[in-house]
Amino acid sequence: MSDLRTRADSPTAAVLRLAQPPVRRFAPGVFFGLVSALSSVGLLATSAWLITRAAEQPPILFLGAAIVGVRAFALLRAASRYVERLSSHDAAFRQLSALRIGIYRRLVPLAPDGLRGDAGGPGRGDLLTRLVSDVDELQNLPLRVVQPLVVTVLTAVLSVIGVSIVLPSAGVTLAVALVLAFVAAAVVQSAIAGRAERSIAPLRGVLSDRLLDYVSNLDVLVAYDAVPERMTRVEAADTGVRVATLARAGGAGATSAILSALATLASVAALLVGIPALGHGLQGPALTVIALVPLAIFEVVASAPLAVGAFRQVRSSAARVADATPAELPAELPEPGSGVDRRPTSSMVEMLGLGARWPGETAPAFDGLDLRVNRGDRIVIEGASGSGKTTLAHVLVRFLDYSGSYRIGGVEARELSADAVRGIVGLCEQSPYLFDEDIRQNLLFAHDTVTDDELLAVLARVGLAEWTRERGGLSARVGDDGALVSGGQAQRLALARALLADFPVIVFDEPTANVDPVRASELMRDILSVASDPHGEDSRTVIVISHTPVPDELVTQRVRLGAPALP
């Protein structure tokens, strides 16, 4: 099961489950990790026995098996560790891909209006961190949490059994030392670094959010001399991340110190119980083995407390990812996959008692709208700020669900798939997004089979022919998010996209909002005349949402939200 929506448990647990590879992929890494750990213990034990036994100067024949064992364990440790890394990382990366797909599947029906950065919700930088850094952090669940714990427990149990075979009392002291080491290290690390491990992911999100805000609005900050204050906020967030990271490192250092001390005490305890047993069934080489084996075992066990700390950080990231991808869609968003994927035969739009609200809001943005739009109509939607004009635009392209009735070609929009609706109704937003590519690529995604001549023709139609020539043609770049073009030019490029996509109905949301007043009327006239082309065979319907006056001769109908339609 690879979709987060199919999980019946908590959202965080669903993310963690999806981050853990299936047993068939996870088991090889555990097996070879266990072989590597046991080879380390076996190498030290065999080496200790060989050196001690050789000091007794027996015939070389009695040392042959130990010599071969040392070589075998050394080679096996290196080979198994390589295969373990290969198999465990392959499993983790494959599962990370499945996790990303599951998360993106969950994001698609949320976008765009379910991902708005409202108060109390993640900002753009924090959301980006959740979907990149926090998702990447989840690969540590199998690599740094589950596998180390499984390998540590199995290695400790098998080692205690092996030492107990040599000397039962030494096996008991080793088991007690291992339990004490795990508990003490876990408690100390939790006390020093527990809070830091849980806070690193949220602090990282705050830093990304503030940094993105600073970079995106640098021109405004410079103009109003607000750079020092915003830079202080960025530095404060960076300090928070740095302090938490240092605290985590401090916890890891304290854990290593405790484990080293207890490893030494375990060796001393083995000597205390082993020396009295010399000559009573215990030989010198065997005493060396039970005294030195704890050093190798504790080297393996050292990863267990660190795995507990890593789990705190992984769980924090999982909770943030789950929060960004809720298990249930807000009621204000259309249900994904609903409706039939067929294009209505007519582009006539009818609204009866139409209303809608934004996700998380209790009051509707607008309500009770009655409107009939025929082919070729040029409609202007007017209203005060906050009256629901943009909400209406998002309802028309099914970004938001609605109350009342909204019919296209006589078919209720809920009965059509979102793609079918958007094949009829296209939206040009207030700030059209432009890719950091050339003019050609910013148009081709609307219709990828058109030729350069057709692109130039549509640019001429929207009044950008001369501008395109002056820029050097279709290969001229528009800059990051359209930084190299004006607001009016961006709107004309958006109009060109809509014409290429051949939408029967085009909705323009505040097209003159980012245009100076001198050019705003000219842009509005071009939008209404070029997009609708009432005398052409491909006459389109144009719905313009505008806060600026539009000449009466350019429109066929005016609508003020909350009031009857005007002729």
XYZ file of C-alpha atoms in Angstrom:
567
model
C 0.000 0.000 0.000
C 1.729 3.134 -1.167
C -0.899 5.835 -0.685
C -1.057 7.720 2.595
C -4.815 8.012 2.310
C -5.262 4.244 2.681
C -3.798 4.121 6.181
C -6.221 3.528 9.050
C -3.730 4.468 11.776
C -2.507 7.921 12.804
C -1.117 10.194 10.057
C 2.376 10.157 11.572
C 2.360 6.362 11.880
C 1.183 6.116 8.266
C 4.174 8.164 7.102
C 6.564 6.065 9.209
C 5.088 2.847 7.860
C 5.503 4.037 4.307
C 9.123 5.047 5.019
C 9.999 1.518 6.196
C 10.918 -0.854 3.335
C 9.075 -4.191 3.068
C 10.676 -7.210 4.763
C 11.841 -8.797 1.515
C 13.965 -5.723 0.757
C 14.882 -4.881 4.327
C 15.963 -8.378 5.441
C 19.153 -8.642 3.298
C 20.566 -5.474 4.853
C 19.813 -6.761 8.361
C 21.346 -10.153 7.574
C 24.585 -8.774 6.196
C 24.708 -6.156 8.946
C 24.443 -8.941 11.502
C 27.149 -10.932 9.698
C 29.399 -7.864 9.745
C 28.793 -7.223 13.458
C 29.359 -10.864 14.420
C 32.483 -10.918 12.259
C 33.867 -7.982 14.254
C 33.194 -9.826 17.510
C 34.560 -13.053 16.083
C 37.693 -11.320 14.779
C 38.533 -9.882 18.197
C 37.723 -13.121 20.007
C 39.780 -15.248 17.608
C 42.683 -12.780 17.624
C 42.688 -12.688 21.446
C 42.642 -16.475 21.661
C 45.378 -16.808 19.004
C 47.757 -14.319 20.652
C 47.293 -15.837 24.113
C 47.579 -19.396 22.891
C 50.639 -18.564 20.801
C 52.319 -17.220 23.947
C 52.136 -20.758 25.320
C 54.285 -21.886 22.329
C 52.222 -24.892 21.221
C 52.940 -26.731 17.951
C 51.981 -24.568 15.001
C 49.398 -27.162 14.014
C 47.272 -26.150 17.042
C 47.179 -22.548 15.795
C 46.256 -23.219 12.168
C 42.481 -23.050 12.628
C 42.727 -19.775 14.579
C 44.998 -18.245 11.944
C 42.535 -19.152 9.218
C 39.687 -17.852 11.408
C 41.331 -14.446 11.831
C 41.737 -14.084 8.072
C 38.238 -15.342 7.398
C 36.589 -13.006 9.902
C 38.598 -10.011 8.591
C 37.586 -10.669 4.985
C 34.011 -11.529 5.920
C 33.625 -8.322 7.942
C 34.760 -6.134 5.048
C 32.743 -7.972 2.395
C 29.547 -8.218 4.452
C 29.748 -4.563 5.423
C 30.017 -3.555 1.764
C 27.056 -5.748 0.787
C 25.087 -4.505 3.809
C 25.585 -0.879 2.803
C 24.657 -1.674 -0.771
C 21.488 -3.613 0.045
C 20.252 -1.443 2.932
C 20.712 1.838 1.048
C 19.117 0.357 -2.062
C 16.075 -0.644 0.011
C 15.907 2.755 1.733
C 16.210 4.728 -1.510
C 13.608 2.583 -3.267
C 11.228 3.103 -0.374
C 11.984 6.814 -0.333
C 10.820 6.935 -3.942
C 7.578 5.180 -2.959
C 7.163 7.610 -0.077
C 7.575 10.631 -2.346
C 5.044 9.238 -4.793
C 2.570 8.661 -1.973
C 3.036 12.187 -0.678
C 2.768 13.796 -4.106
C -0.390 11.815 -4.802
C -1.781 13.316 -1.635
C -0.644 16.815 -2.588
C -2.229 16.857 -6.043
C -5.848 17.139 -4.834
C -4.764 19.677 -2.195
C -3.095 22.032 -4.662
C -3.356 24.904 -5.008
C -5.960 26.108 -2.511
C -5.370 23.414 0.103
C -1.732 24.495 0.422
C -2.260 28.194 1.070
C 0.146 29.669 3.637
C -2.522 31.030 5.980
C -1.975 32.088 9.569
C -1.288 29.008 11.621
C -0.221 27.022 8.564
C 3.222 26.466 7.066
C 4.691 29.235 4.952
C 6.175 28.564 1.540
C 9.694 28.005 2.868
C 8.510 25.748 5.679
C 6.282 23.781 3.303
C 9.200 23.314 0.919
C 11.343 22.075 3.813
C 8.664 19.572 4.809
C 8.408 18.191 1.298
C 12.178 18.017 0.685
C 14.357 17.961 3.809
C 11.844 16.255 6.108
C 11.002 13.642 3.491
C 14.716 12.981 2.956
C 15.121 12.621 6.741
C 12.682 9.687 6.663
C 15.221 7.507 4.864
C 17.017 7.347 8.211
C 14.202 5.256 9.679
C 15.472 1.999 8.142
C 19.124 3.066 7.966
C 19.738 4.677 11.359
C 16.866 3.406 13.498
C 15.342 0.020 12.688
C 18.342 -1.811 11.236
C 20.852 -0.700 13.928
C 18.424 -1.706 16.688
C 17.711 -5.108 15.158
C 21.398 -5.824 14.489
C 22.400 -4.615 17.967
C 19.846 -6.782 19.780
C 20.694 -9.904 17.786
C 24.452 -9.358 18.146
C 24.142 -8.754 21.890
C 22.003 -11.858 22.444
C 24.245 -14.125 20.376
C 27.397 -12.726 22.011
C 26.005 -13.238 25.519
C 25.111 -16.812 24.577
C 28.628 -17.369 23.218
C 30.326 -15.972 26.324
C 27.970 -17.978 28.563
C 29.097 -21.160 26.842
C 32.670 -20.351 27.815
C 31.789 -19.125 31.337
C 28.158 -18.708 32.468
C 28.948 -16.099 35.127
C 30.799 -13.987 32.544
C 27.754 -14.176 30.300
C 25.577 -12.842 33.140
C 27.916 -9.905 33.828
C 28.050 -9.073 30.136
C 24.238 -9.128 29.846
C 23.878 -6.860 32.879
C 26.492 -4.452 31.511
C 24.746 -4.289 28.134
C 21.363 -3.523 29.695
C 22.866 -0.851 31.941
C 24.740 0.649 29.010
C 21.631 0.926 26.847
C 19.468 2.403 29.617
C 22.104 4.840 30.887
C 23.101 6.013 27.407
C 19.482 6.443 26.316
C 18.590 8.421 29.460
C 21.639 10.685 29.216
C 21.177 11.320 25.509
C 17.481 12.075 26.002
C 18.302 14.516 28.795
C 20.969 16.316 26.765
C 19.715 16.064 23.194
C 16.120 14.806 23.300
C 14.499 18.201 22.961
C 17.028 19.272 20.318
C 16.404 16.156 18.218
C 12.674 16.827 18.210
C 13.120 20.521 17.407
C 15.661 20.342 14.578
C 13.054 19.734 11.858
C 10.694 22.574 12.947
C 13.624 24.966 13.418
C 14.918 24.074 9.981
C 11.484 24.909 8.568
C 11.459 28.291 10.306
C 14.905 29.079 8.898
C 13.856 28.162 5.352
C 10.672 30.199 5.656
C 12.474 33.316 6.862
C 15.272 32.928 4.334
C 12.847 32.552 1.429
C 10.871 35.554 2.640
C 14.083 37.592 2.847
C 15.337 36.634 -0.619
C 11.935 36.935 -2.334
C 11.231 40.401 -0.946
C 14.746 41.821 -0.933
C 13.875 44.691 -3.276
C 11.025 45.873 -1.037
C 13.139 45.430 2.105
C 15.923 47.544 0.609
C 13.479 50.241 -0.470
C 12.038 50.542 3.055
C 15.342 50.049 4.877
C 14.028 46.878 6.525
C 16.957 44.629 5.600
C 18.690 44.711 9.042
C 15.510 43.688 10.887
C 14.746 40.794 8.524
C 18.385 39.695 8.533
C 18.237 39.604 12.330
C 15.258 37.243 12.118
C 17.151 34.998 9.689
C 20.212 34.965 11.949
C 18.044 34.123 14.978
C 16.542 31.165 13.130
C 20.001 30.033 12.025
C 21.208 30.245 15.626
C 18.318 28.064 16.728
C 19.243 25.365 14.209
C 22.916 25.580 15.140
C 22.261 25.319 18.891
C 19.955 22.328 18.410
C 22.523 20.601 16.175
C 25.280 21.176 18.741
C 23.045 19.815 21.498
C 22.423 16.699 19.430
C 26.171 16.289 18.903
C 26.720 16.789 22.637
C 24.271 14.017 23.394
C 26.057 11.705 20.971
C 29.407 12.522 22.611
C 28.066 11.866 26.104
C 26.599 8.570 24.917
C 29.936 7.473 23.474
C 31.688 8.339 26.738
C 29.230 6.315 28.813
C 29.472 3.316 26.515
C 33.273 3.427 26.569
C 33.275 3.524 30.370
C 30.802 0.652 30.674
C 32.726 -1.390 28.097
C 35.793 -1.090 30.313
C 33.771 -2.037 33.397
C 32.354 -5.053 31.542
C 35.886 -6.244 30.763
C 36.906 -5.731 34.398
C 33.824 -7.644 35.570
C 34.695 -10.483 33.198
C 38.168 -10.664 34.717
C 36.778 -10.640 38.246
C 34.573 -13.641 37.572
C 37.025 -15.327 35.212
C 40.268 -15.283 37.189
C 38.876 -17.433 40.052
C 37.726 -19.934 37.423
C 41.244 -20.442 35.999
C 42.292 -24.008 36.396
C 38.713 -25.070 37.066
C 37.659 -25.653 33.489
C 38.763 -22.240 32.188
C 42.052 -21.814 30.355
C 44.115 -18.681 29.829
C 43.142 -18.106 26.179
C 39.472 -18.434 27.084
C 39.899 -15.860 29.879
C 41.363 -13.438 27.362
C 38.404 -13.984 25.066
C 35.730 -13.249 27.713
C 37.711 -10.207 28.889
C 38.164 -8.610 25.461
C 34.945 -9.594 23.673
C 32.920 -6.896 25.529
C 35.023 -4.233 23.788
C 33.892 -5.466 20.372
C 30.293 -5.958 21.484
C 30.019 -2.467 22.919
C 31.318 -1.045 19.650
C 28.264 -2.581 17.971
C 25.888 -1.686 20.820
C 26.948 1.973 20.600
C 24.577 2.460 17.678
C 21.467 1.528 19.711
C 21.140 4.686 21.870
C 21.973 6.791 18.822
C 19.190 4.985 16.962
C 16.732 6.024 19.671
C 17.841 9.638 19.250
C 17.592 9.367 15.483
C 14.056 8.052 15.854
C 13.018 11.203 17.710
C 14.213 13.323 14.804
C 12.671 11.000 12.208
C 9.343 11.003 14.036
C 9.372 14.798 14.207
C 9.896 14.973 10.443
C 7.172 12.366 9.878
C 4.722 14.432 11.941
C 5.521 17.546 9.887
C 5.072 15.656 6.611
C 1.775 14.205 7.851
C 0.609 17.682 8.855
C 1.366 19.003 5.361
C -0.511 16.072 3.775
C -3.675 15.592 5.900
C -5.388 12.229 5.812
C -8.684 13.804 4.783
C -9.259 16.532 2.236
C -10.902 19.735 3.481
C -14.583 19.762 2.625
C -14.022 22.920 0.563
C -11.912 21.055 -2.031
C -13.272 18.849 -4.829
C -13.073 15.105 -4.266
C -10.205 13.737 -6.426
C -11.085 11.254 -9.122
C -14.782 12.114 -9.059
C -16.788 12.868 -12.180
C -16.591 11.583 -15.718
C -13.785 12.589 -18.039
C -15.818 13.865 -20.994
C -15.939 17.276 -22.594
C -19.328 19.042 -22.586
C -20.754 19.762 -26.019
C -21.392 23.422 -25.158
C -19.411 26.079 -23.323
C -22.452 27.831 -21.901
C -21.981 28.436 -18.156
C -24.877 28.659 -15.708
C -24.689 29.481 -11.998
C -27.636 29.268 -9.638
C -27.293 30.079 -5.942
C -23.544 29.567 -6.286
C -21.383 29.978 -3.202
C -17.978 28.891 -1.892
C -15.505 29.342 0.949
C -11.777 28.858 1.457
C -10.436 25.800 3.325
C -10.460 26.389 7.056
C -12.885 29.307 6.864
C -16.337 29.156 8.429
C -17.972 32.007 6.509
C -18.507 31.800 2.738
C -16.439 34.111 0.563
C -19.542 34.681 -1.566
C -22.990 33.136 -1.768
C -26.184 33.169 -3.808
C -24.694 34.087 -7.211
C -27.029 33.658 -10.184
C -25.458 34.107 -13.613
C -25.881 32.788 -17.140
C -22.944 33.124 -19.550
C -23.388 32.407 -23.257
C -20.701 31.794 -25.835
C -18.919 35.003 -26.818
C -20.060 36.953 -23.757
C -17.665 39.376 -22.147
C -18.443 39.463 -18.433
C -16.911 41.770 -15.851
C -17.096 40.633 -12.214
C -16.887 43.570 -9.841
C -16.913 43.916 -6.078
C -15.071 45.277 -3.107
C -11.873 43.708 -1.847
C -12.735 40.497 -0.023
C -16.078 40.083 -1.762
C -15.067 36.707 -3.222
C -14.001 37.587 -6.752
C -10.863 35.403 -6.699
C -12.840 32.677 -4.934
C -15.275 32.657 -7.845
C -12.398 32.299 -10.322
C -11.107 29.275 -8.430
C -14.579 27.732 -8.327
C -14.918 28.072 -12.091
C -11.776 25.985 -12.675
C -12.651 23.575 -9.824
C -9.818 24.462 -7.492
C -12.573 24.888 -4.897
C -15.824 23.026 -4.384
C -19.069 24.975 -4.275
C -22.604 25.096 -2.976
C -25.582 25.653 -5.232
C -25.351 24.832 -8.929
C -22.584 25.377 -11.492
C -23.304 23.875 -14.915
C -21.208 23.758 -18.077
C -23.048 22.905 -21.253
C -26.009 21.806 -19.151
C -23.918 19.365 -17.083
C -23.317 19.905 -13.368
C -19.598 20.570 -12.861
C -19.442 18.001 -10.022
C -20.403 15.326 -12.540
C -17.339 16.167 -14.649
C -13.728 15.459 -13.776
C -11.540 18.420 -12.888
C -9.570 17.906 -16.119
C -12.762 18.001 -18.169
C -13.787 21.299 -16.555
C -10.337 22.795 -17.090
C -10.459 21.736 -20.722
C -13.324 24.203 -21.110
C -12.480 26.918 -18.560
C -8.965 28.357 -18.374
C -7.629 30.700 -15.680
C -5.134 33.544 -16.071
C -4.208 34.532 -12.541
C -3.355 37.928 -11.146
C 0.379 37.126 -11.154
C 0.965 34.574 -13.941
C 3.812 32.225 -13.187
C 6.625 32.337 -15.717
C 9.276 29.644 -15.800
C 12.940 30.596 -15.732
C 13.192 29.639 -19.396
C 12.913 31.406 -22.739
C 9.731 32.777 -24.274
C 9.292 29.673 -26.408
C 9.266 27.264 -23.460
C 6.889 29.501 -21.530
C 4.365 29.097 -24.346
C 4.942 25.540 -25.520
C 3.637 23.922 -22.353
C 0.174 25.259 -23.280
C 0.357 23.513 -26.678
C 3.562 21.585 -27.251
C 3.062 20.771 -30.953
C 2.868 24.316 -32.362
C 5.621 25.696 -34.567
C 7.706 28.822 -34.035
C 5.707 30.620 -36.727
C 2.493 29.872 -34.832
C 4.064 31.108 -31.608
C 5.107 34.354 -33.273
C 1.610 34.739 -34.706
C -0.067 34.414 -31.325
C 2.476 36.824 -29.796
C 1.609 39.336 -32.507
C -2.060 38.819 -31.724
C -1.555 39.766 -28.065
C 0.627 42.758 -28.899
C 4.049 41.290 -28.123
C 5.496 40.957 -31.631
C 7.745 44.018 -31.448
C 8.748 43.268 -27.862
C 9.750 39.736 -28.868
C 11.877 41.023 -31.753
C 13.583 43.568 -29.508
C 14.401 40.825 -26.983
C 16.046 38.698 -29.668
C 13.218 36.331 -30.568
C 11.646 33.310 -28.951
C 14.936 32.246 -27.339
C 15.027 35.300 -25.048
C 14.756 34.361 -21.389
C 12.148 35.857 -19.087
C 14.077 35.444 -15.817
C 13.245 33.721 -12.557
C 9.472 34.009 -12.020
C 9.350 36.488 -14.899
C 11.782 38.947 -13.331
C 12.777 40.321 -16.758
C 9.253 41.176 -17.923
C 6.741 43.762 -16.721
C 3.350 42.983 -15.197
C 1.569 43.871 -18.417
C 3.902 41.734 -20.529
C 3.380 38.819 -18.146
C -0.401 39.153 -18.545
C -0.055 39.237 -22.334
C 2.070 36.086 -22.226
C -0.640 34.493 -20.089
C -3.218 35.537 -22.696
C -1.053 33.979 -25.411
C -0.959 30.730 -23.408
C -4.745 30.741 -23.096
C -5.153 31.278 -26.835
C -2.742 28.431 -27.574
C -4.617 26.149 -25.187
C -7.823 27.126 -27.025
C -10.038 27.446 -23.928
C -13.663 28.201 -24.892
C -13.995 30.156 -21.626
C -11.126 32.258 -20.232
C -11.208 33.749 -16.736
C -8.879 36.655 -15.977
C -8.330 37.379 -12.279
C -7.351 41.042 -11.771
C -5.228 41.233 -14.961
C -4.331 44.894 -14.408
C -3.392 44.602 -10.723
C 0.358 44.724 -11.472
C 0.146 47.188 -14.360
C 0.572 50.954 -14.142
C -2.682 52.923 -14.604
C -1.578 54.432 -17.935
C -1.273 51.002 -19.566
C -4.022 49.248 -17.606
C -6.899 50.398 -19.828
C -4.955 49.448 -22.981
C -4.247 45.975 -21.570
C -7.875 45.495 -20.549
C -9.087 46.513 -24.008
C -6.679 44.071 -25.669
C -7.669 41.232 -23.353
C -11.365 41.630 -24.004
C -11.055 42.198 -27.744
C -8.344 39.650 -28.545
C -9.506 36.885 -26.234
C -13.170 37.038 -27.167
C -12.883 37.954 -30.880
C -16.685 38.213 -31.190
C -16.553 38.392 -34.996
C -14.426 35.288 -35.432
C -15.452 31.685 -35.796
C -13.598 30.728 -32.612
C -15.394 33.271 -30.443
C -14.549 32.735 -26.796
C -16.248 33.672 -23.600
C -14.234 36.012 -21.413
C -14.854 36.577 -17.716
C -12.770 39.371 -16.243
C -12.481 39.919 -12.504
C -11.375 43.502 -12.062
C -11.231 46.274 -9.497
C -10.507 48.877 -12.181
C -13.189 50.473 -14.405
C -13.902 48.764 -17.722
C -15.584 50.742 -20.577
C -19.177 49.705 -21.207
C -18.611 49.127 -24.921
C -16.150 46.325 -24.130
C -18.530 44.191 -22.060
C -21.873 42.511 -22.533
C -22.688 42.082 -18.853
C -21.541 43.359 -15.465
C -21.919 41.397 -12.254
C -21.392 42.614 -8.719
C -21.091 39.837 -6.212
C -24.039 39.866 -3.846
C -26.175 41.896 -6.240
C -28.330 40.995 -9.261
C -26.646 40.797 -12.653
C -26.622 44.093 -14.527
C -27.376 44.387 -18.274
